[in-house]
PDB file of N, CA, C and O in Angstrom:
ATOM      1  N   MET J  11     -14.885  19.003 -47.885  1.00  0.00           N
ATOM      2  CA  MET J  11     -13.922  18.824 -46.823  1.00  0.00           C
ATOM      3  C   MET J  11     -12.919  19.975 -46.875  1.00  0.00           C
ATOM      4  O   MET J  11     -12.381  20.294 -47.915  1.00  0.00           O
ATOM      5  N   VAL J  12     -12.673  20.557 -45.755  1.00  0.00           N
ATOM      6  CA  VAL J  12     -11.759  21.690 -45.678  1.00  0.00           C
ATOM      7  C   VAL J  12     -10.346  21.162 -45.471  1.00  0.00           C
ATOM      8  O   VAL J  12     -10.101  20.338 -44.618  1.00  0.00           O
ATOM      9  N   ARG J  13      -9.432  21.656 -46.262  1.00  0.00           N
ATOM     10  CA  ARG J  13      -8.036  21.252 -46.128  1.00  0.00           C
ATOM     11  C   ARG J  13      -7.195  22.511 -45.897  1.00  0.00           C
ATOM     12  O   ARG J  13      -7.478  23.553 -46.424  1.00  0.00           O
ATOM     13  N   SER J  14      -6.177  22.339 -45.107  1.00  0.00           N
ATOM     14  CA  SER J  14      -5.279  23.466 -44.862  1.00  0.00           C
ATOM     15  C   SER J  14      -3.850  22.978 -45.009  1.00  0.00           C
ATOM     16  O   SER J  14      -3.578  21.789 -44.947  1.00  0.00           O
ATOM     17  N   GLU J  15      -2.973  23.906 -45.175  1.00  0.00           N
ATOM     18  CA  GLU J  15      -1.560  23.590 -45.328  1.00  0.00           C
ATOM     19  C   GLU J  15      -0.917  23.554 -43.945  1.00  0.00           C
ATOM     20  O   GLU J  15      -1.153  24.422 -43.114  1.00  0.00           O
ATOM     21  N   ASN J  16      -0.121  22.517 -43.686  1.00  0.00           N
ATOM     22  CA  ASN J  16       0.623  22.505 -42.430  1.00  0.00           C
ATOM     23  C   ASN J  16       1.986  23.130 -42.657  1.00  0.00           C
ATOM     24  O   ASN J  16       2.302  23.584 -43.756  1.00  0.00           O
ATOM     25  N   LYS J  17       2.826  23.136 -41.660  1.00  0.00           N
ATOM     26  CA  LYS J  17       4.112  23.813 -41.779  1.00  0.00           C
ATOM     27  C   LYS J  17       5.061  23.110 -42.741  1.00  0.00           C
ATOM     28  O   LYS J  17       6.047  23.673 -43.165  1.00  0.00           O
ATOM     29  N   PHE J  18       4.743  21.868 -43.126  1.00  0.00           N
ATOM     30  CA  PHE J  18       5.580  21.139 -44.066  1.00  0.00           C
ATOM     31  C   PHE J  18       5.073  21.276 -45.498  1.00  0.00           C
ATOM     32  O   PHE J  18       5.654  20.749 -46.418  1.00  0.00           O
ATOM     33  N   GLY J  19       3.955  21.960 -45.685  1.00  0.00           N
ATOM     34  CA  GLY J  19       3.452  22.212 -47.013  1.00  0.00           C
ATOM     35  C   GLY J  19       2.485  21.161 -47.531  1.00  0.00           C
ATOM     36  O   GLY J  19       1.974  21.295 -48.620  1.00  0.00           O
ATOM     37  N   SER J  20       2.196  20.109 -46.767  1.00  0.00           N
ATOM     38  CA  SER J  20       1.244  19.106 -47.238  1.00  0.00           C
ATOM     39  C   SER J  20      -0.144  19.442 -46.700  1.00  0.00           C
ATOM     40  O   SER J  20      -0.297  20.101 -45.684  1.00  0.00           O
ATOM     41  N   ALA J  21      -1.141  18.971 -47.417  1.00  0.00           N
ATOM     42  CA  ALA J  21      -2.516  19.280 -47.040  1.00  0.00           C
ATOM     43  C   ALA J  21      -2.997  18.315 -45.969  1.00  0.00           C
ATOM     44  O   ALA J  21      -2.772  17.110 -46.055  1.00  0.00           O
ATOM     45  N   LEU J  22      -3.661  18.846 -44.938  1.00  0.00           N
ATOM     46  CA  LEU J  22      -4.231  18.044 -43.864  1.00  0.00           C
ATOM     47  C   LEU J  22      -5.718  18.336 -43.761  1.00  0.00           C
ATOM     48  O   LEU J  22      -6.150  19.471 -43.915  1.00  0.00           O
ATOM     49  N   SER J  23      -6.485  17.309 -43.475  1.00  0.00           N
ATOM     50  CA  SER J  23      -7.900  17.537 -43.223  1.00  0.00           C
ATOM     51  C   SER J  23      -8.047  18.024 -41.788  1.00  0.00           C
ATOM     52  O   SER J  23      -7.123  17.926 -40.979  1.00  0.00           O
ATOM     53  N   TRP J  24      -9.218  18.504 -41.430  1.00  0.00           N
ATOM     54  CA  TRP J  24      -9.436  19.004 -40.070  1.00  0.00           C
ATOM     55  C   TRP J  24      -9.316  17.872 -39.063  1.00  0.00           C
ATOM     56  O   TRP J  24      -8.857  18.063 -37.947  1.00  0.00           O
ATOM     57  N   ALA J  25      -9.689  16.639 -39.469  1.00  0.00           N
ATOM     58  CA  ALA J  25      -9.574  15.492 -38.563  1.00  0.00           C
ATOM     59  C   ALA J  25      -8.107  15.196 -38.257  1.00  0.00           C
ATOM     60  O   ALA J  25      -7.748  14.878 -37.112  1.00  0.00           O
ATOM     61  N   ASP J  26      -7.258  15.316 -39.285  1.00  0.00           N
ATOM     62  CA  ASP J  26      -5.829  15.106 -39.065  1.00  0.00           C
ATOM     63  C   ASP J  26      -5.260  16.161 -38.128  1.00  0.00           C
ATOM     64  O   ASP J  26      -4.434  15.868 -37.259  1.00  0.00           O
ATOM     65  N   GLU J  27      -5.707  17.388 -38.286  1.00  0.00           N
ATOM     66  CA  GLU J  27      -5.243  18.467 -37.412  1.00  0.00           C
ATOM     67  C   GLU J  27      -5.667  18.237 -35.973  1.00  0.00           C
ATOM     68  O   GLU J  27      -4.895  18.453 -35.038  1.00  0.00           O
ATOM     69  N   VAL J  28      -6.907  17.751 -35.786  1.00  0.00           N
ATOM     70  CA  VAL J  28      -7.401  17.468 -34.439  1.00  0.00           C
ATOM     71  C   VAL J  28      -6.582  16.351 -33.808  1.00  0.00           C
ATOM     72  O   VAL J  28      -6.203  16.428 -32.635  1.00  0.00           O
ATOM     73  N   GLU J  29      -6.270  15.313 -34.577  1.00  0.00           N
ATOM     74  CA  GLU J  29      -5.461  14.222 -34.058  1.00  0.00           C
ATOM     75  C   GLU J  29      -4.067  14.709 -33.656  1.00  0.00           C
ATOM     76  O   GLU J  29      -3.535  14.298 -32.616  1.00  0.00           O
ATOM     77  N   LEU J  30      -3.489  15.579 -34.468  1.00  0.00           N
ATOM     78  CA  LEU J  30      -2.176  16.124 -34.130  1.00  0.00           C
ATOM     79  C   LEU J  30      -2.228  16.963 -32.862  1.00  0.00           C
ATOM     80  O   LEU J  30      -1.337  16.883 -32.005  1.00  0.00           O
ATOM     81  N   GLU J  31      -3.291  17.765 -32.714  1.00  0.00           N
ATOM     82  CA  GLU J  31      -3.438  18.582 -31.506  1.00  0.00           C
ATOM     83  C   GLU J  31      -3.641  17.703 -30.282  1.00  0.00           C
ATOM     84  O   GLU J  31      -3.082  17.975 -29.213  1.00  0.00           O
ATOM     85  N   GLU J  32      -4.429  16.625 -30.401  1.00  0.00           N
ATOM     86  CA  GLU J  32      -4.647  15.716 -29.276  1.00  0.00           C
ATOM     87  C   GLU J  32      -3.351  15.010 -28.888  1.00  0.00           C
ATOM     88  O   GLU J  32      -3.065  14.824 -27.706  1.00  0.00           O
ATOM     89  N   ALA J  33      -2.573  14.613 -29.881  1.00  0.00           N
ATOM     90  CA  ALA J  33      -1.297  13.957 -29.590  1.00  0.00           C
ATOM     91  C   ALA J  33      -0.347  14.914 -28.882  1.00  0.00           C
ATOM     92  O   ALA J  33       0.352  14.527 -27.939  1.00  0.00           O
ATOM     93  N   ALA J  34      -0.326  16.170 -29.310  1.00  0.00           N
ATOM     94  CA  ALA J  34       0.531  17.166 -28.664  1.00  0.00           C
ATOM     95  C   ALA J  34       0.064  17.427 -27.230  1.00  0.00           C
ATOM     96  O   ALA J  34       0.881  17.563 -26.315  1.00  0.00           O
ATOM     97  N   ALA J  35      -1.256  17.476 -27.028  1.00  0.00           N
ATOM     98  CA  ALA J  35      -1.785  17.695 -25.678  1.00  0.00           C
ATOM     99  C   ALA J  35      -1.472  16.506 -24.777  1.00  0.00           C
ATOM    100  O   ALA J  35      -1.148  16.675 -23.600  1.00  0.00           O
ATOM    101  N   ALA J  36      -1.557  15.289 -25.316  1.00  0.00           N
ATOM    102  CA  ALA J  36      -1.242  14.099 -24.527  1.00  0.00           C
ATOM    103  C   ALA J  36       0.234  14.082 -24.141  1.00  0.00           C
ATOM    104  O   ALA J  36       0.589  13.721 -23.022  1.00  0.00           O
ATOM    105  N   ALA J  37       1.099  14.482 -25.061  1.00  0.00           N
ATOM    106  CA  ALA J  37       2.534  14.529 -24.765  1.00  0.00           C
ATOM    107  C   ALA J  37       2.826  15.572 -23.689  1.00  0.00           C
ATOM    108  O   ALA J  37       3.631  15.344 -22.789  1.00  0.00           O
ATOM    109  N   ALA J  38       2.150  16.710 -23.767  1.00  0.00           N
ATOM    110  CA  ALA J  38       2.348  17.754 -22.756  1.00  0.00           C
ATOM    111  C   ALA J  38       1.817  17.285 -21.403  1.00  0.00           C
ATOM    112  O   ALA J  38       2.415  17.566 -20.366  1.00  0.00           O
ATOM    113  N   GLY J  39       0.710  16.544 -21.403  1.00  0.00           N
ATOM    114  CA  GLY J  39       0.153  16.014 -20.163  1.00  0.00           C
ATOM    115  C   GLY J  39       1.062  14.975 -19.538  1.00  0.00           C
ATOM    116  O   GLY J  39       1.203  14.903 -18.323  1.00  0.00           O
ATOM    117  N   ALA J  40       1.701  14.170 -20.360  1.00  0.00           N
ATOM    118  CA  ALA J  40       2.621  13.153 -19.850  1.00  0.00           C
ATOM    119  C   ALA J  40       3.830  13.810 -19.199  1.00  0.00           C
ATOM    120  O   ALA J  40       4.344  13.327 -18.192  1.00  0.00           O
ATOM    121  N   GLN J  41       4.289  14.919 -19.769  1.00  0.00           N
ATOM    122  CA  GLN J  41       5.423  15.625 -19.181  1.00  0.00           C
ATOM    123  C   GLN J  41       5.027  16.254 -17.851  1.00  0.00           C
ATOM    124  O   GLN J  41       5.825  16.311 -16.927  1.00  0.00           O
ATOM    125  N   ALA J  42       3.789  16.709 -17.734  1.00  0.00           N
ATOM    126  CA  ALA J  42       3.338  17.328 -16.494  1.00  0.00           C
ATOM    127  C   ALA J  42       3.237  16.290 -15.384  1.00  0.00           C
ATOM    128  O   ALA J  42       3.476  16.589 -14.216  1.00  0.00           O
ATOM    129  N   HIS J  43       2.904  15.045 -15.730  1.00  0.00           N
ATOM    130  CA  HIS J  43       2.783  13.996 -14.718  1.00  0.00           C
ATOM    131  C   HIS J  43       4.129  13.436 -14.293  1.00  0.00           C
ATOM    132  O   HIS J  43       4.211  12.738 -13.298  1.00  0.00           O
ATOM    133  N   SER J  44       5.173  13.728 -15.027  1.00  0.00           N
ATOM    134  CA  SER J  44       6.479  13.199 -14.678  1.00  0.00           C
ATOM    135  C   SER J  44       7.161  14.016 -13.576  1.00  0.00           C
ATOM    136  O   SER J  44       8.236  13.672 -13.142  1.00  0.00           O
ATOM    137  N   VAL J  45       6.523  15.075 -13.112  1.00  0.00           N
ATOM    138  CA  VAL J  45       7.076  15.891 -12.035  1.00  0.00           C
ATOM    139  C   VAL J  45       7.060  15.064 -10.752  1.00  0.00           C
ATOM    140  O   VAL J  45       6.065  14.442 -10.409  1.00  0.00           O
ATOM    141  N   GLN J  46       8.169  15.037 -10.056  1.00  0.00           N
ATOM    142  CA  GLN J  46       8.291  14.236  -8.845  1.00  0.00           C
ATOM    143  C   GLN J  46       7.484  14.837  -7.701  1.00  0.00           C
ATOM    144  O   GLN J  46       7.637  16.008  -7.379  1.00  0.00           O
ATOM    145  N   LYS J  47       6.637  14.016  -7.101  1.00  0.00           N
ATOM    146  CA  LYS J  47       5.891  14.432  -5.914  1.00  0.00           C
ATOM    147  C   LYS J  47       6.695  14.018  -4.680  1.00  0.00           C
ATOM    148  O   LYS J  47       7.401  13.007  -4.716  1.00  0.00           O
ATOM    149  N   PRO J  48       6.570  14.743  -3.597  1.00  0.00           N
ATOM    150  CA  PRO J  48       7.256  14.309  -2.381  1.00  0.00           C
ATOM    151  C   PRO J  48       6.623  13.024  -1.857  1.00  0.00           C
ATOM    152  O   PRO J  48       5.413  12.857  -1.889  1.00  0.00           O
ATOM    153  N   ASN J  49       7.459  12.113  -1.405  1.00  0.00           N
ATOM    154  CA  ASN J  49       6.989  10.844  -0.876  1.00  0.00           C
ATOM    155  C   ASN J  49       6.418  11.067   0.521  1.00  0.00           C
ATOM    156  O   ASN J  49       7.121  11.572   1.404  1.00  0.00           O
ATOM    157  N   PRO J  50       5.156  10.681   0.772  1.00  0.00           N
ATOM    158  CA  PRO J  50       4.577  10.917   2.102  1.00  0.00           C
ATOM    159  C   PRO J  50       5.257  10.095   3.196  1.00  0.00           C
ATOM    160  O   PRO J  50       5.141  10.412   4.375  1.00  0.00           O
ATOM    161  N   PHE J  51       5.978   9.045   2.818  1.00  0.00           N
ATOM    162  CA  PHE J  51       6.641   8.201   3.810  1.00  0.00           C
ATOM    163  C   PHE J  51       8.110   8.567   3.991  1.00  0.00           C
ATOM    164  O   PHE J  51       8.826   7.911   4.750  1.00  0.00           O
ATOM    165  N   GLY J  52       8.566   9.592   3.293  1.00  0.00           N
ATOM    166  CA  GLY J  52       9.956  10.012   3.429  1.00  0.00           C
ATOM    167  C   GLY J  52      10.901   8.931   2.948  1.00  0.00           C
ATOM    168  O   GLY J  52      10.725   8.369   1.878  1.00  0.00           O
ATOM    169  N   ASN J  53      11.901   8.622   3.740  1.00  0.00           N
ATOM    170  CA  ASN J  53      12.891   7.600   3.381  1.00  0.00           C
ATOM    171  C   ASN J  53      12.614   6.278   4.074  1.00  0.00           C
ATOM    172  O   ASN J  53      13.524   5.482   4.276  1.00  0.00           O
ATOM    173  N   ALA J  54      11.358   6.048   4.462  1.00  0.00           N
ATOM    174  CA  ALA J  54      10.998   4.816   5.160  1.00  0.00           C
ATOM    175  C   ALA J  54      11.260   3.610   4.264  1.00  0.00           C
ATOM    176  O   ALA J  54      11.084   3.662   3.053  1.00  0.00           O
ATOM    177  N   ARG J  55      11.723   2.535   4.896  1.00  0.00           N
ATOM    178  CA  ARG J  55      11.997   1.295   4.169  1.00  0.00           C
ATOM    179  C   ARG J  55      11.202   0.166   4.803  1.00  0.00           C
ATOM    180  O   ARG J  55      10.780   0.261   5.958  1.00  0.00           O
ATOM    181  N   PRO J  56      11.006  -0.910   4.090  1.00  0.00           N
ATOM    182  CA  PRO J  56      10.271  -2.044   4.655  1.00  0.00           C
ATOM    183  C   PRO J  56      10.964  -2.602   5.893  1.00  0.00           C
ATOM    184  O   PRO J  56      12.198  -2.608   6.000  1.00  0.00           O
ATOM    185  N   ARG J  57      10.175  -3.074   6.822  1.00  0.00           N
ATOM    186  CA  ARG J  57      10.673  -3.621   8.082  1.00  0.00           C
ATOM    187  C   ARG J  57      11.659  -4.755   7.838  1.00  0.00           C
ATOM    188  O   ARG J  57      12.680  -4.877   8.521  1.00  0.00           O
ATOM    189  N   GLU J  58      11.360  -5.608   6.871  1.00  0.00           N
ATOM    190  CA  GLU J  58      12.212  -6.760   6.580  1.00  0.00           C
ATOM    191  C   GLU J  58      13.616  -6.319   6.161  1.00  0.00           C
ATOM    192  O   GLU J  58      14.609  -6.935   6.543  1.00  0.00           O
ATOM    193  N   VAL J  59      13.710  -5.250   5.389  1.00  0.00           N
ATOM    194  CA  VAL J  59      15.003  -4.763   4.913  1.00  0.00           C
ATOM    195  C   VAL J  59      15.825  -4.225   6.076  1.00  0.00           C
ATOM    196  O   VAL J  59      17.016  -4.520   6.210  1.00  0.00           O
ATOM    197  N   VAL J  60      15.192  -3.462   6.956  1.00  0.00           N
ATOM    198  CA  VAL J  60      15.896  -2.882   8.104  1.00  0.00           C
ATOM    199  C   VAL J  60      16.397  -3.984   9.029  1.00  0.00           C
ATOM    200  O   VAL J  60      17.548  -3.970   9.478  1.00  0.00           O
ATOM    201  N   LEU J  61      15.540  -4.973   9.322  1.00  0.00           N
ATOM    202  CA  LEU J  61      15.952  -6.063  10.209  1.00  0.00           C
ATOM    203  C   LEU J  61      17.057  -6.900   9.577  1.00  0.00           C
ATOM    204  O   LEU J  61      17.968  -7.353  10.283  1.00  0.00           O
ATOM    205  N   GLN J  62      17.006  -7.108   8.280  1.00  0.00           N
ATOM    206  CA  GLN J  62      18.046  -7.870   7.600  1.00  0.00           C
ATOM    207  C   GLN J  62      19.387  -7.146   7.693  1.00  0.00           C
ATOM    208  O   GLN J  62      20.423  -7.780   7.905  1.00  0.00           O
ATOM    209  N   GLU J  63      19.374  -5.823   7.573  1.00  0.00           N
ATOM    210  CA  GLU J  63      20.618  -5.054   7.703  1.00  0.00           C
ATOM    211  C   GLU J  63      21.183  -5.152   9.108  1.00  0.00           C
ATOM    212  O   GLU J  63      22.390  -5.105   9.302  1.00  0.00           O
ATOM    213  N   ARG J  64      20.315  -5.285  10.101  1.00  0.00           N
ATOM    214  CA  ARG J  64      20.764  -5.407  11.491  1.00  0.00           C
ATOM    215  C   ARG J  64      21.209  -6.823  11.815  1.00  0.00           C
ATOM    216  O   ARG J  64      21.734  -7.074  12.905  1.00  0.00           O
ATOM    217  N   GLY J  65      20.956  -7.768  10.902  1.00  0.00           N
ATOM    218  CA  GLY J  65      21.347  -9.148  11.140  1.00  0.00           C
ATOM    219  C   GLY J  65      20.321  -9.925  11.935  1.00  0.00           C
ATOM    220  O   GLY J  65      20.633 -10.974  12.495  1.00  0.00           O
ATOM    221  N   VAL J  66      19.106  -9.440  12.013  1.00  0.00           N
ATOM    222  CA  VAL J  66      18.048 -10.106  12.761  1.00  0.00           C
ATOM    223  C   VAL J  66      17.229 -10.949  11.793  1.00  0.00           C
ATOM    224  O   VAL J  66      16.909 -10.513  10.684  1.00  0.00           O
ATOM    225  N   ASP J  67      16.882 -12.171  12.224  1.00  0.00           N
ATOM    226  CA  ASP J  67      16.060 -13.040  11.380  1.00  0.00           C
ATOM    227  C   ASP J  67      14.600 -12.675  11.585  1.00  0.00           C
ATOM    228  O   ASP J  67      13.957 -13.091  12.532  1.00  0.00           O
ATOM    229  N   TRP J  68      14.058 -11.894  10.673  1.00  0.00           N
ATOM    230  CA  TRP J  68      12.693 -11.393  10.817  1.00  0.00           C
ATOM    231  C   TRP J  68      11.659 -12.487  10.631  1.00  0.00           C
ATOM    232  O   TRP J  68      10.546 -12.381  11.145  1.00  0.00           O
ATOM    233  N   LYS J  69      11.999 -13.561   9.947  1.00  0.00           N
ATOM    234  CA  LYS J  69      11.052 -14.664   9.763  1.00  0.00           C
ATOM    235  C   LYS J  69      10.751 -15.340  11.101  1.00  0.00           C
ATOM    236  O   LYS J  69       9.595 -15.691  11.391  1.00  0.00           O
ATOM    237  N   ASN J  70      11.784 -15.509  11.924  1.00  0.00           N
ATOM    238  CA  ASN J  70      11.568 -16.115  13.248  1.00  0.00           C
ATOM    239  C   ASN J  70      10.716 -15.203  14.123  1.00  0.00           C
ATOM    240  O   ASN J  70       9.859 -15.681  14.866  1.00  0.00           O
ATOM    241  N   ILE J  71      10.951 -13.915  14.057  1.00  0.00           N
ATOM    242  CA  ILE J  71      10.163 -12.966  14.849  1.00  0.00           C
ATOM    243  C   ILE J  71       8.701 -13.036  14.428  1.00  0.00           C
ATOM    244  O   ILE J  71       7.803 -13.074  15.277  1.00  0.00           O
ATOM    245  N   ASP J  72       8.448 -13.090  13.136  1.00  0.00           N
ATOM    246  CA  ASP J  72       7.064 -13.193  12.656  1.00  0.00           C
ATOM    247  C   ASP J  72       6.409 -14.486  13.123  1.00  0.00           C
ATOM    248  O   ASP J  72       5.237 -14.494  13.518  1.00  0.00           O
ATOM    249  N   ASN J  73       7.161 -15.595  13.082  1.00  0.00           N
ATOM    250  CA  ASN J  73       6.597 -16.872  13.523  1.00  0.00           C
ATOM    251  C   ASN J  73       6.263 -16.846  15.007  1.00  0.00           C
ATOM    252  O   ASN J  73       5.244 -17.394  15.428  1.00  0.00           O
ATOM    253  N   GLU J  74       7.114 -16.216  15.823  1.00  0.00           N
ATOM    254  CA  GLU J  74       6.854 -16.129  17.261  1.00  0.00           C
ATOM    255  C   GLU J  74       5.606 -15.280  17.551  1.00  0.00           C
ATOM    256  O   GLU J  74       4.833 -15.593  18.442  1.00  0.00           O
ATOM    257  N   ILE J  75       5.433 -14.243  16.793  1.00  0.00           N
ATOM    258  CA  ILE J  75       4.274 -13.355  16.984  1.00  0.00           C
ATOM    259  C   ILE J  75       2.999 -14.069  16.588  1.00  0.00           C
ATOM    260  O   ILE J  75       1.961 -13.948  17.244  1.00  0.00           O
ATOM    261  N   GLU J  76       3.043 -14.839  15.516  1.00  0.00           N
ATOM    262  CA  GLU J  76       1.847 -15.471  14.995  1.00  0.00           C
ATOM    263  C   GLU J  76       1.457 -16.758  15.712  1.00  0.00           C
ATOM    264  O   GLU J  76       0.345 -17.234  15.557  1.00  0.00           O
ATOM    265  N   GLN J  77       2.357 -17.344  16.500  1.00  0.00           N
ATOM    266  CA  GLN J  77       2.034 -18.582  17.218  1.00  0.00           C
ATOM    267  C   GLN J  77       0.987 -18.272  18.294  1.00  0.00           C
ATOM    268  O   GLN J  77       1.086 -17.287  19.016  1.00  0.00           O
ATOM    269  N   PRO J  78      -0.024 -19.148  18.416  1.00  0.00           N
ATOM    270  CA  PRO J  78      -1.027 -18.927  19.467  1.00  0.00           C
ATOM    271  C   PRO J  78      -0.418 -19.133  20.853  1.00  0.00           C
ATOM    272  O   PRO J  78       0.402 -20.018  21.064  1.00  0.00           O
ATOM    273  N   SER J  79      -0.811 -18.301  21.762  1.00  0.00           N
ATOM    274  CA  SER J  79      -0.301 -18.373  23.129  1.00  0.00           C
ATOM    275  C   SER J  79      -1.095 -19.401  23.922  1.00  0.00           C
ATOM    276  O   SER J  79      -2.288 -19.578  23.732  1.00  0.00           O
ATOM    277  N   LEU J  80      -0.412 -20.095  24.852  1.00  0.00           N
ATOM    278  CA  LEU J  80      -1.093 -21.061  25.704  1.00  0.00           C
ATOM    279  C   LEU J  80      -1.878 -20.366  26.806  1.00  0.00           C
ATOM    280  O   LEU J  80      -2.739 -20.976  27.451  1.00  0.00           O
ATOM    281  N   LEU J  81      -1.596 -19.090  27.057  1.00  0.00           N
ATOM    282  CA  LEU J  81      -2.257 -18.361  28.132  1.00  0.00           C
ATOM    283  C   LEU J  81      -3.642 -17.868  27.735  1.00  0.00           C
ATOM    284  O   LEU J  81      -4.410 -17.456  28.589  1.00  0.00           O
ATOM    285  N   GLN J  82      -3.976 -17.892  26.487  1.00  0.00           N
ATOM    286  CA  GLN J  82      -5.266 -17.347  26.055  1.00  0.00           C
ATOM    287  C   GLN J  82      -6.371 -18.251  26.365  1.00  0.00           C
ATOM    288  O   GLN J  82      -6.815 -19.164  26.368  1.00  0.00           O
TER     289      GLN J  82
END
């Protein structure tokens, strides 16, 4: 088994070195994914939130839309 000295002076096997390199690569990958992407919807908010701010009862509107019409 091949052993090498790390920067702290202790001996590591090649498997330990590979694990350390994989952990460092995973940490670097996690940092790369933390970059903020632009939101495709911009500042859009849910319909319910907007109607609630306007003081409109969105539950009643939904019930009126979903009720079957007598004209059909």
